[in-house]
Coordinates of C-alpha atoms in Angstrom, one line a residue:
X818 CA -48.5 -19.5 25.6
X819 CA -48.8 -22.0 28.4
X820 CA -49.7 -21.5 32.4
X821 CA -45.8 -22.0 33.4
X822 CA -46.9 -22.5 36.2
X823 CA -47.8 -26.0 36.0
X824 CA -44.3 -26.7 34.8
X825 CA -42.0 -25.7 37.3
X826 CA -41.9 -28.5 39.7
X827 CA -40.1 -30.3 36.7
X828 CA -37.1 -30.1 37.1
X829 CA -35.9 -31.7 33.5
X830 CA -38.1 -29.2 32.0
X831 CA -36.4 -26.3 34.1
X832 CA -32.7 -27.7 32.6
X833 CA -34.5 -27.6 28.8
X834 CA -35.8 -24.1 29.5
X835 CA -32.3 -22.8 30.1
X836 CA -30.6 -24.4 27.5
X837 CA -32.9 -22.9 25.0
X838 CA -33.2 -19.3 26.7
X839 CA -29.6 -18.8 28.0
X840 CA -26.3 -20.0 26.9
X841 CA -26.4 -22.5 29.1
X842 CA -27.5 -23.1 33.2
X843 CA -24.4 -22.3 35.9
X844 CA -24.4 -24.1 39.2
X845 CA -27.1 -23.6 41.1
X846 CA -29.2 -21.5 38.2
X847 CA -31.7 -24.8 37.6
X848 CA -32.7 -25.3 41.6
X849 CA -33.6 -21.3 41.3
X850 CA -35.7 -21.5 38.2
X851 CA -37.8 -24.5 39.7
X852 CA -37.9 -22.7 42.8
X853 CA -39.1 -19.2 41.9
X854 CA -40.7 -20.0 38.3
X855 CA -40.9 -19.0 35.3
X856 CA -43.0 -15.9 34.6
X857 CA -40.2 -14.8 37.7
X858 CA -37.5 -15.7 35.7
X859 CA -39.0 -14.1 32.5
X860 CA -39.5 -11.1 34.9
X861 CA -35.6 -10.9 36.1
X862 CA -34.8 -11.2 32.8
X863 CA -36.6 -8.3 31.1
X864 CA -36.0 -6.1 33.9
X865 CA -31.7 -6.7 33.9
X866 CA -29.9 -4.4 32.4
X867 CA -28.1 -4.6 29.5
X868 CA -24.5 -6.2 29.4
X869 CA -22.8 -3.6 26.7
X870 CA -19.9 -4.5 24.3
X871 CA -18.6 -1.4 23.1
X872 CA -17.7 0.3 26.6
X873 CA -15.6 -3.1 27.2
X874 CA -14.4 -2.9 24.3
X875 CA -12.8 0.6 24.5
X876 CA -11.8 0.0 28.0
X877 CA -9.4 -3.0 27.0
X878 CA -8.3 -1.0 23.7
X879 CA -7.4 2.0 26.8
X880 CA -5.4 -0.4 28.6
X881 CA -3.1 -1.6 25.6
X882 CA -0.6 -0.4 23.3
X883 CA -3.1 -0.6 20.0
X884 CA -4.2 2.5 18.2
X885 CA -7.4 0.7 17.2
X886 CA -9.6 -2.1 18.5
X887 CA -8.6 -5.3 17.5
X888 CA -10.4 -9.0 16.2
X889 CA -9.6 -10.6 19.7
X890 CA -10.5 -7.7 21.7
X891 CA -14.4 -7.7 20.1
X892 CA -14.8 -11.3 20.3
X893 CA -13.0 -11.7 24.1
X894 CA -15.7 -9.2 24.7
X895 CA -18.4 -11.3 23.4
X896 CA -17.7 -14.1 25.2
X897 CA -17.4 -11.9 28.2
X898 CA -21.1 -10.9 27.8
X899 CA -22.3 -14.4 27.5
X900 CA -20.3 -16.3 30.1
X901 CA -20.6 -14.0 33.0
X902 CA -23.3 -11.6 31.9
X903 CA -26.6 -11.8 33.7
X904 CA -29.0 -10.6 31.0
X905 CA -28.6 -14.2 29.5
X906 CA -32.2 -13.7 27.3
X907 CA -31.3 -10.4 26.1
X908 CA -27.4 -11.8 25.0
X909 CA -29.2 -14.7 23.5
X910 CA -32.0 -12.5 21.8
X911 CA -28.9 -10.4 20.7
X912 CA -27.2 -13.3 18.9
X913 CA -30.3 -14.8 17.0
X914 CA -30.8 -11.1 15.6
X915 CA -27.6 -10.8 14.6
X916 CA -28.1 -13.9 12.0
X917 CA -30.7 -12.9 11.2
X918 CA -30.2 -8.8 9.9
X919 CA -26.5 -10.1 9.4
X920 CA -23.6 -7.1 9.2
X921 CA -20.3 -9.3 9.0
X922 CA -16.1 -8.1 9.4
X923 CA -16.2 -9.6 6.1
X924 CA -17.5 -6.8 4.0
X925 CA -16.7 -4.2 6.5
X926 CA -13.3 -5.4 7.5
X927 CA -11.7 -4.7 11.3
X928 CA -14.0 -1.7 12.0
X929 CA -14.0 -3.5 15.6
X930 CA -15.8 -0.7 17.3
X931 CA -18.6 0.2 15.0
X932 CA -19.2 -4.0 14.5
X933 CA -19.4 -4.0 18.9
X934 CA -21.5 -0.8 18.5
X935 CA -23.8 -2.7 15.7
X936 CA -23.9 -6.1 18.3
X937 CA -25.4 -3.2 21.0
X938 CA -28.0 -2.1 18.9
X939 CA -29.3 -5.4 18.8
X940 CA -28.7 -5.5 22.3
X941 CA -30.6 -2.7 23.3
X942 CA -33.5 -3.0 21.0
X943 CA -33.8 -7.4 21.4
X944 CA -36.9 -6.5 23.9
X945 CA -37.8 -3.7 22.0
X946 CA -40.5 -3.1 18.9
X947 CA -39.5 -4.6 15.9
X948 CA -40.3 -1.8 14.2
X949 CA -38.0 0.7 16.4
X950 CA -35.4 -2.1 15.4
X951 CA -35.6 -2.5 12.0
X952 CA -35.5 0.9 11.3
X953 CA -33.2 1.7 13.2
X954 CA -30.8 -1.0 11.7
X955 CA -31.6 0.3 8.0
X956 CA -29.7 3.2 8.8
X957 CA -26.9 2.0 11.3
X958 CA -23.5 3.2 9.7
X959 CA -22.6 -0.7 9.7
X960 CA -25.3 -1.7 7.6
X961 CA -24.9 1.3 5.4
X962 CA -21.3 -0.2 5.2
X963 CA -22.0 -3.3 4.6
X964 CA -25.1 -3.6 2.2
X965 CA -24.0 -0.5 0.7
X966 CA -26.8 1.6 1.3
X967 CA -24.6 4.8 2.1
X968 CA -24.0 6.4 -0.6
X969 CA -27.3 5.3 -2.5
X970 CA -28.2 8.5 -5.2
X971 CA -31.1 9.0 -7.2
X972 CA -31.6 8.1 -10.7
X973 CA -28.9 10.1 -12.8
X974 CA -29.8 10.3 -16.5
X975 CA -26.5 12.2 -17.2
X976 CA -24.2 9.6 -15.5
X977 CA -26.8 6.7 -16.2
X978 CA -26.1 6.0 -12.8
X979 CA -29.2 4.3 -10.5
X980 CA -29.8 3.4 -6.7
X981 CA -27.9 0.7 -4.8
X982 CA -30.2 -2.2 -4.9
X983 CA -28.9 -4.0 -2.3
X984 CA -30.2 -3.2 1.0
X985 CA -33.4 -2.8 -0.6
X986 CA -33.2 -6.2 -1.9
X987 CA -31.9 -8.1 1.4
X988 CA -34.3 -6.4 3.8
X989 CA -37.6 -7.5 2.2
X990 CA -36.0 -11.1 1.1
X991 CA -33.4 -11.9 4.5
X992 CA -34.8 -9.5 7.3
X993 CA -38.5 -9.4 6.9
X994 CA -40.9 -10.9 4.3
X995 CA -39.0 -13.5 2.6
X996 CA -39.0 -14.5 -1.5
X997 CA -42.6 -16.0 -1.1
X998 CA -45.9 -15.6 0.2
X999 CA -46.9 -17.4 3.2
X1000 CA -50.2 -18.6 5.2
X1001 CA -50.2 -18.5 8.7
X1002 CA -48.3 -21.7 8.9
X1003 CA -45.7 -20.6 7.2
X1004 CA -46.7 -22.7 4.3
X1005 CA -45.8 -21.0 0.8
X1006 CA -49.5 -19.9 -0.8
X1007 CA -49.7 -21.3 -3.9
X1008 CA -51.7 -19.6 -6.8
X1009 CA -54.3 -21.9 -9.2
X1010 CA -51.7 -23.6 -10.9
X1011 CA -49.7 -24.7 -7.3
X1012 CA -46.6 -22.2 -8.1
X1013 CA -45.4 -20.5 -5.2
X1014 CA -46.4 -16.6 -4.8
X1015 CA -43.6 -14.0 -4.9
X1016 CA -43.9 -11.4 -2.6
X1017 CA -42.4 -8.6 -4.8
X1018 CA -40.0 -8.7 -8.1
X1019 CA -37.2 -6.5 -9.6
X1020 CA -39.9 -3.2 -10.0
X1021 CA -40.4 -3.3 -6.6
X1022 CA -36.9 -3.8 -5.4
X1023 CA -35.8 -0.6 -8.1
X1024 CA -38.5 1.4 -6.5
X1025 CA -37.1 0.1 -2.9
X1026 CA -34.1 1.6 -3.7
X1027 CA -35.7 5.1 -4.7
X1028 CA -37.5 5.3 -1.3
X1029 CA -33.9 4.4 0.3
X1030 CA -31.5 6.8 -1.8
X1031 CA -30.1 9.8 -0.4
X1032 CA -28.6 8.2 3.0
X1033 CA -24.6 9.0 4.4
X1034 CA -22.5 7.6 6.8
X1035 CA -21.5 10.7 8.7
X1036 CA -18.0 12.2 7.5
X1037 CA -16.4 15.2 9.3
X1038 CA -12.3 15.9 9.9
X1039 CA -11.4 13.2 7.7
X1040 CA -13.3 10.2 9.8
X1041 CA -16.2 8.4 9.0
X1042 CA -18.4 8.0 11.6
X1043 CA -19.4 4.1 12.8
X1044 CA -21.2 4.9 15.7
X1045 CA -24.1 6.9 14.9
X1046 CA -26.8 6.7 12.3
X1047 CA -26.6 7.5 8.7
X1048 CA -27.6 10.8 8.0
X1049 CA -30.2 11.8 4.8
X1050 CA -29.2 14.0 2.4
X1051 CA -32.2 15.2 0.4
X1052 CA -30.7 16.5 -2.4
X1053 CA -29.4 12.7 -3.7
X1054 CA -33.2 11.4 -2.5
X1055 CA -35.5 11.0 -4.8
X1056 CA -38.4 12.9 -4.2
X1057 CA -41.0 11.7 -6.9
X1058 CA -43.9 9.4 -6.3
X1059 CA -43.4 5.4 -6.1
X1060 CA -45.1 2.2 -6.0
X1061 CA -43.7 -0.9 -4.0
X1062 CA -45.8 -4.3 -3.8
X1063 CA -49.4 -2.0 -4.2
X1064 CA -47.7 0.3 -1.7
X1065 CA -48.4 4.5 -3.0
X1066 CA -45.8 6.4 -1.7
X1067 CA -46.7 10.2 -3.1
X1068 CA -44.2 12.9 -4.3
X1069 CA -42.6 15.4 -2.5
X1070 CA -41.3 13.0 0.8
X1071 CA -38.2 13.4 1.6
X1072 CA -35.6 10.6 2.7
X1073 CA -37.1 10.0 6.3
X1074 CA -40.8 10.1 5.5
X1075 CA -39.8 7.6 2.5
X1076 CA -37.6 5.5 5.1
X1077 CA -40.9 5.9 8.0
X1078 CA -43.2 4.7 4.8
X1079 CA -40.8 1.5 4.0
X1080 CA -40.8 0.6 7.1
X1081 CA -44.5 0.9 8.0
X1082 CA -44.8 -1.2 4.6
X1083 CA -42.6 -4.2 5.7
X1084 CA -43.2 -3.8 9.5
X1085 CA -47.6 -4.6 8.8
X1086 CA -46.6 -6.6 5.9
X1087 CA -48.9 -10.3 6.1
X1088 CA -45.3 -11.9 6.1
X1089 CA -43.1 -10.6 8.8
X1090 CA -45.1 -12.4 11.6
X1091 CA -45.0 -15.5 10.6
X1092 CA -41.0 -15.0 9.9
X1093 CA -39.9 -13.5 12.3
X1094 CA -41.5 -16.2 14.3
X1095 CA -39.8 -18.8 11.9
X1096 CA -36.4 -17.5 12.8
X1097 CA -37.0 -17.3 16.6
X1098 CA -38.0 -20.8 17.1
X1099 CA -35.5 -22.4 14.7
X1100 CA -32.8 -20.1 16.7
X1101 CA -34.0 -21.3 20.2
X1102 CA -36.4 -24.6 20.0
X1103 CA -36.4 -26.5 16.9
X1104 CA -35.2 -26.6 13.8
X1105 CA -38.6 -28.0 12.6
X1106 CA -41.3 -26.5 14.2
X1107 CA -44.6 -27.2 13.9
X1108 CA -47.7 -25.5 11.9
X1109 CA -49.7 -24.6 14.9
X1110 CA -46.3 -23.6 16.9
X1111 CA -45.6 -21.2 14.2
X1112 CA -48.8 -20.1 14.2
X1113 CA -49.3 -18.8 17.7
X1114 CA -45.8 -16.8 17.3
X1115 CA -46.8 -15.5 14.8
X1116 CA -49.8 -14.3 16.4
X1117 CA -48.7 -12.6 19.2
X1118 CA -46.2 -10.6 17.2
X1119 CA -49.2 -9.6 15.4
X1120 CA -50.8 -8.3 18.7
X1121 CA -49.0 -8.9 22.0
X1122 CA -52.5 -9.0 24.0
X1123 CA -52.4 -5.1 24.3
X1124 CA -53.1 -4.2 20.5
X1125 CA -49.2 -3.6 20.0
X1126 CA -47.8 -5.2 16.9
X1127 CA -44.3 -6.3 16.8
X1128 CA -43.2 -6.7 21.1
X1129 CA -40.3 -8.6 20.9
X1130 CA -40.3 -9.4 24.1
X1131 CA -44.0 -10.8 24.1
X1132 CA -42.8 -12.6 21.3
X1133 CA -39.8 -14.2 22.2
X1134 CA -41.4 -15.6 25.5
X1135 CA -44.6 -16.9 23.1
X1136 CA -41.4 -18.4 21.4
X1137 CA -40.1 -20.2 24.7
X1138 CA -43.5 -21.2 26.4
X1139 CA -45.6 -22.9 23.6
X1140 CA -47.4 -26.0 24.5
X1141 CA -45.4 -27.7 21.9
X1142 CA -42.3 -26.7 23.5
X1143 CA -42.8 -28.6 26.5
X1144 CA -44.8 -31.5 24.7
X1145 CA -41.5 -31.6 22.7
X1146 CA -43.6 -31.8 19.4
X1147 CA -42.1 -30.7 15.9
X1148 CA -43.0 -31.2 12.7
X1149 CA -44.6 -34.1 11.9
X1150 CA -42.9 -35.1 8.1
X1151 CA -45.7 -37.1 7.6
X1152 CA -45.2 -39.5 10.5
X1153 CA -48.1 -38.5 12.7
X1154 CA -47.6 -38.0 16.5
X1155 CA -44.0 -40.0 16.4
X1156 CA -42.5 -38.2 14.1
X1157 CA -44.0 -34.9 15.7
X1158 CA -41.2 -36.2 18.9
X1159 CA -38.6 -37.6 17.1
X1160 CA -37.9 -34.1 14.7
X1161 CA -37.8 -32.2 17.8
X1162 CA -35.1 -30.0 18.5
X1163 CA -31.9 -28.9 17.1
X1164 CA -28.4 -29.7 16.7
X1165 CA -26.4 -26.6 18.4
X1166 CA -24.3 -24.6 16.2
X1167 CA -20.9 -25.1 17.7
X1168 CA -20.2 -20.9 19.4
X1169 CA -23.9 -22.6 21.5
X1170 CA -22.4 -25.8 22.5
X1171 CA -18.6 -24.0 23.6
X1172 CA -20.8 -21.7 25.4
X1173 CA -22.8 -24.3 27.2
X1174 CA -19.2 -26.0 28.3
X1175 CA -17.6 -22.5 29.5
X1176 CA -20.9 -21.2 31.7
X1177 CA -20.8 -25.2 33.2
X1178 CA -17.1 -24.4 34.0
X1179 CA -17.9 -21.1 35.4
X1180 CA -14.7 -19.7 33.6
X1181 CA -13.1 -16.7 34.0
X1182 CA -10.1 -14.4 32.8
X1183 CA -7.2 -14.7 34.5
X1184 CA -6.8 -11.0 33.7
X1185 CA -8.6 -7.6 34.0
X1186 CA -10.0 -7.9 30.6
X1187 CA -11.6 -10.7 28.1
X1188 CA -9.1 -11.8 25.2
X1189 CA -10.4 -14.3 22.6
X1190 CA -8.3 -17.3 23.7
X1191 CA -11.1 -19.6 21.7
X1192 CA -9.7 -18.3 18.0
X1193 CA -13.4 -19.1 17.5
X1194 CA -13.8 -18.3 13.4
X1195 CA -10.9 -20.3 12.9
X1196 CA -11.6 -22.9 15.0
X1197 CA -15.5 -23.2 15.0
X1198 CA -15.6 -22.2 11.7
X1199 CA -18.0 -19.2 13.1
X1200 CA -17.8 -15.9 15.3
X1201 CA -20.1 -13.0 16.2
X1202 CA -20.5 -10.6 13.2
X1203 CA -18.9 -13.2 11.1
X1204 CA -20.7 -14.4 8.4
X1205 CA -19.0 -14.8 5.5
X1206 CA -22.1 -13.9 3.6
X1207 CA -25.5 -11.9 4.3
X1208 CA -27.3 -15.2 4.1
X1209 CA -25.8 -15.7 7.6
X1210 CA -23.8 -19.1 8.3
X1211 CA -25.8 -21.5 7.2
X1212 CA -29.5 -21.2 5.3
X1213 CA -33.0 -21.4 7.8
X1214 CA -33.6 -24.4 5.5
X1215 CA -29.9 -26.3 4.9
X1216 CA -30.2 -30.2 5.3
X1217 CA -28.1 -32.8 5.3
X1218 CA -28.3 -35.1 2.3
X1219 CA -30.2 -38.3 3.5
X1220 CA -33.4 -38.8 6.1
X1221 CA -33.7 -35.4 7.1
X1222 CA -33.6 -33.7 3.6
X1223 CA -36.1 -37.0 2.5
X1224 CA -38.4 -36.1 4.7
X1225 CA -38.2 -32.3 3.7
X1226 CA -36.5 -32.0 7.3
X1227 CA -34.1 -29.2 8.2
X1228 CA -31.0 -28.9 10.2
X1229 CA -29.0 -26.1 9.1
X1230 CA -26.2 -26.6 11.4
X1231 CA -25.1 -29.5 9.8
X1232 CA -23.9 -27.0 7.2
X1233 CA -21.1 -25.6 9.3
X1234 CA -19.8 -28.9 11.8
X1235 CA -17.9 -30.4 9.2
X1236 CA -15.8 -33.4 10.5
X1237 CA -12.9 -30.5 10.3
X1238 CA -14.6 -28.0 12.2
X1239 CA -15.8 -30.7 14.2
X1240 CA -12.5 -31.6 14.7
X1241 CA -11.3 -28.2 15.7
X1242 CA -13.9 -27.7 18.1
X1243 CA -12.9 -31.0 20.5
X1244 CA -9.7 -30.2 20.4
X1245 CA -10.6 -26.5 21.6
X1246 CA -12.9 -27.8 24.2
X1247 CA -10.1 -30.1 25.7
X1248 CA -8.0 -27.0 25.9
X1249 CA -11.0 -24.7 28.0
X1250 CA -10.9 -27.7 30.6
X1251 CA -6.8 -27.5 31.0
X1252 CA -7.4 -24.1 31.5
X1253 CA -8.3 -24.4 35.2
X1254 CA -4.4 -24.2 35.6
X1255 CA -3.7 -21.1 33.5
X1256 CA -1.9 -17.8 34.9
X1257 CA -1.2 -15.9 31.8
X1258 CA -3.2 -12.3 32.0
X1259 CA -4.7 -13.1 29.0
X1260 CA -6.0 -16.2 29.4
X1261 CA -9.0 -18.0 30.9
X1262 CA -9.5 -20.3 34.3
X1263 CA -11.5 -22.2 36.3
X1264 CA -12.2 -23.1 39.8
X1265 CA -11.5 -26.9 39.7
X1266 CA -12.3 -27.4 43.0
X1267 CA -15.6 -29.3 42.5
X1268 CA -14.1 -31.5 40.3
X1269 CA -10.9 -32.0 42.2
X1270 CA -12.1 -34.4 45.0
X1271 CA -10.4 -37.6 44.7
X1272 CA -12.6 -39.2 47.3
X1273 CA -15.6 -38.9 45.5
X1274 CA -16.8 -42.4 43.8
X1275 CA -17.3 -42.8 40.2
X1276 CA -21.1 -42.9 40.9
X1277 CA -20.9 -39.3 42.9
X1278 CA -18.4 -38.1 39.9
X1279 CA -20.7 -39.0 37.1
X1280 CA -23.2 -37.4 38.9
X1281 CA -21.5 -34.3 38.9
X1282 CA -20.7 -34.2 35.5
X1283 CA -24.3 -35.1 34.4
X1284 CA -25.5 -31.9 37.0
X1285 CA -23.4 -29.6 35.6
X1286 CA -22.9 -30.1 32.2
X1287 CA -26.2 -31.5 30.7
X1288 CA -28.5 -30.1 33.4
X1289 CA -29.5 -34.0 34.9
X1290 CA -30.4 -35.0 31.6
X1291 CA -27.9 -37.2 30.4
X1292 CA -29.3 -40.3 29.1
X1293 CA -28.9 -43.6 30.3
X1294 CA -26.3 -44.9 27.7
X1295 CA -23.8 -41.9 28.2
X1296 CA -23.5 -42.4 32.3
X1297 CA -23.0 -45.8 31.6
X1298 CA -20.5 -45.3 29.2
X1299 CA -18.9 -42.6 31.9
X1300 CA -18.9 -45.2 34.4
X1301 CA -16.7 -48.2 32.9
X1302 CA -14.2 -45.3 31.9
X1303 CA -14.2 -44.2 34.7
X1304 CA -13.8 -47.6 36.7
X1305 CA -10.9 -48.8 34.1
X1306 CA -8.2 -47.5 36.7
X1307 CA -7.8 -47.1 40.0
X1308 CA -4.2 -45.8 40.7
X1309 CA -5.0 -42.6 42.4
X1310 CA -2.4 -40.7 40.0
X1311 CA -4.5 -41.9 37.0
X1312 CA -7.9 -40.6 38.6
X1313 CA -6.7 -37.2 38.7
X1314 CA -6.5 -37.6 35.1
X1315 CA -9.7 -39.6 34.7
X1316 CA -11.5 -36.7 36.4
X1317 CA -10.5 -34.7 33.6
X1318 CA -10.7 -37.0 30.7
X1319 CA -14.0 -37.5 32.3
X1320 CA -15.7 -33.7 31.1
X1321 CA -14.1 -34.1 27.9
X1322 CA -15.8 -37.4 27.3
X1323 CA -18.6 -35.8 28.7
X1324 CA -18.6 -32.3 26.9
X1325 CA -17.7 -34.2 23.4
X1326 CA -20.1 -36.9 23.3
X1327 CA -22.8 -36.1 20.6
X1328 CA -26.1 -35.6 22.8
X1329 CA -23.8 -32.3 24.6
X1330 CA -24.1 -31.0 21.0
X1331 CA -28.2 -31.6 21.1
X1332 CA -31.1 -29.7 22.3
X1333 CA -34.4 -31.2 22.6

């Protein structure tokens, strides 16, 4: 980590640090991070509490007619959280956790309530230990759910019936350790004939399964129970001895020492630093970082300066506050210190860029309660908790075909903005700026007032726009584009118009859907 302290009389630096740690700056929320800094901001941000989904959730599902909580009531709710919630680390931690120990409606269906109470675990535990996490997520009733753990038996030689395999499989390859071996650059190791190193194979993932077995989503009156943890039943466990990855597990443990044991294993594995840190600055920096970046994330996961292994919150702000971070150097590719600048960065998947838009606007709902007027699976071809797969979205390591996949580049969010969804998501974004005029209870508005003054020059608009919307740091070529659209008319009943056409060009154009 770097002094901050150094970097907060930059103000351009202060509008990169909050796209990359919030969803996106509000009026006024730049001037306040270059005034206070940033270990004060860090500080605020730890200390707020958490912005919960579920109790939202349930009160809107009070207030209506439905007998159960609906798809638009859970996602209104998460854009609640992250438009107006003040806890904009923890909402952001939240969301990069949740693609990365995926649970998705589709494999669960609409079990809205135990999905909001899934997003809150990850909530409550994204400053946590990762240990208290993960574990804690093994046996959530959604995970059980989804990766089938509930339910898992022992080894039945009359049935020939044998333990799920697939939690056991997805939490060493998705969640924690990944298919191969890795240096502390997150380089594969390669053994003496340059093959990449597996980190376990299909005896390992068997015996997984016999540490995991024995595990129930609770089941009483006829209702399964999706809030609280799955609970271990040790007759279906199996208690004899096991070996995973060189890891002795002895007899006679029953299903929580086993579960304690595989987590200890995967938790201290040599892996898990390096990816977690991996996912963490793809999700907030760069989709390429670099060796040393990745490196020194990894490190103080391993030990957050007090001995303790696994602080999120230590490493999350290593994650943020790397010197490469505000050098604004990636990986290389081969193309020395140039190259290092020019693959720095990330194009935002489109739920980051909406959000951006929605926080500039300062929207709100019209109503007592958050309903998802954004239609946002359908329209941005992605939504919270759902993935259509457990391989989350898009792959850490998705490229488009080309220069970036040439140069062994990645930029996984090409995956999903295809020119449909692309599309899709202008069209929706046009929509959130007419929306300063909506009166329907269940909609969304926004105070045009700022952006309503018709004596304002195009200079002072495009101004504006570039202040609010990108932070000051709209380039050159876009402001000058803004200008001559702007100066095409001047019949004062077409500059009302302009005004508006003005954020759309703004919000659309493709460096709004860039972070660097």
């Amino acid at each position: 980590m770097t002094d901050t302290k150094i970097y907060s009389d930059d103000r351009r630096q202060c509008a990169k640090f909050l796209y990359r740690g919030s969803f996106g700056p509000k009026k006024g929320q730049i001037e306040r991070l270059q005034k206070n800094g940033f270990d004060a901001w860090f500080d605020e941000q730890f200390s707020a509490p958490p912005t919960y989904h579920l109790p939202k959730l349930r009160a809107i599902l009070g207030s209506s007619n439905f007998i159960n909580a609906q798809d638009d009531m859970r996602q209104g709710i998460w854009w609640q959280c992250i438009i107006t919630g003040e806890d904009q680390l923890r909402q952001r931690m939240a969301y990069a956790l949740s693609q990365l120990f995926v649970v998705s409606s589709h494999g669960v269906g609409s079990l809205n309530e135990g999905l909001a109470n899934y997003y809150d675990l990850l909530v409550d535990n994204a400053f946590s230990n990762f240990r208290t996490l993960f574990r804690e997520i093994t046996i959530s009733a959604m995970m059980g759910q989804y990766l089938t753990l509930s339910g898992s038996k022992k080894h039945n030689p009359q049935t020939n019936t044998f333990p799920d395999e697939n939690y056991p499989r997805e939490c060493m390859q998705l969640f924690t350790i990944g298919l191969w071996q890795l240096d502390k650059y997150g380089e594969p190791v390669l053994d003496q004939y340059g093959n990449k190193i597996p980190t376990y194979n299909q005896d390992d993932v068997e015996n997984m399964s016999r540490l995991l077995c024995g595990w129930n989503i609770k089941y009483e009156n006829w209702r399964h129970d999706w809030i609280n943890p799955m609970q271990p039943d040790n007759s279906q466990h199996d208690m004899d001895e096991k070996n995973v990855m060189g890891n002795h597990f002895p007899a006679g443990q029953d299903a929580n020492q086993d579960l304690d044991g595989m987590v200890d294993m995967l938790f201290n594995h040599d892996n898990t630093p390096v990816f977690i840190a991996i996912h963490l600055i793809k999700r907030f920096v760069t989709s390429n970082p670099g060796r040393n970046h990745i490196q020194r994330v990894a490190e103080v996961f391993e030990d957050n300066g007090d001995g303790v292994r696994g602080d999120l919150q230590a490493t999350i702000k290593a994650v943020l506050t790397d010197p490469d971070v505000w050098a604004g150097f990636g990986h290389g590719a081969g193309q020395g210190v140039n190259g290092e600048q020019q693959h720095f960065g990330l194009l935002k998947e489109p739920l980051i860029v909406v959000a951006n838009q929605l926080r500039a606007l300062d929207m709100q709902a019209v109503g007592d309660h958050w309903w998802d007027t954004q239609w946002a699976e359908v329209t941005y071809g992605q939504a919270a908790l759902c993935a259509e797969t457990v391989f989350n979205f898009y792959k850490p390591d998705d490229a488009p075909q080309g220069e970036i996949a040439n140069l062994g580049l990645a930029a996984p969010e090409f995956t999903i903005i295809t020119t449909d969804i692309m599309r899709r998501t202008h069209n929706r974004m046009w929509y959130n700026i007419l929306k300063w005029k909506n009166t329907d209870d269940k909609d969304w508005h926004w105070d045009r007032s700022d952006f309503n003054d018709l004596s304002m020059g195009t200079t002072e608009y495009v101004a504006l726009i570039n202040e609010r919307f990108f932070g000051g740091l709209m380039s050159q070529s876009l402001q000058d584009y803004m200008y001559r659209s702007l100066s095409t008319h001047t019949s004062p009943s077409q500059l009302n118009l302009r005004f508006i056409n003005a954020i759309y060009i703004a919000t659309t154009a493709p460096e709004f859907f860039c972070e660097g």
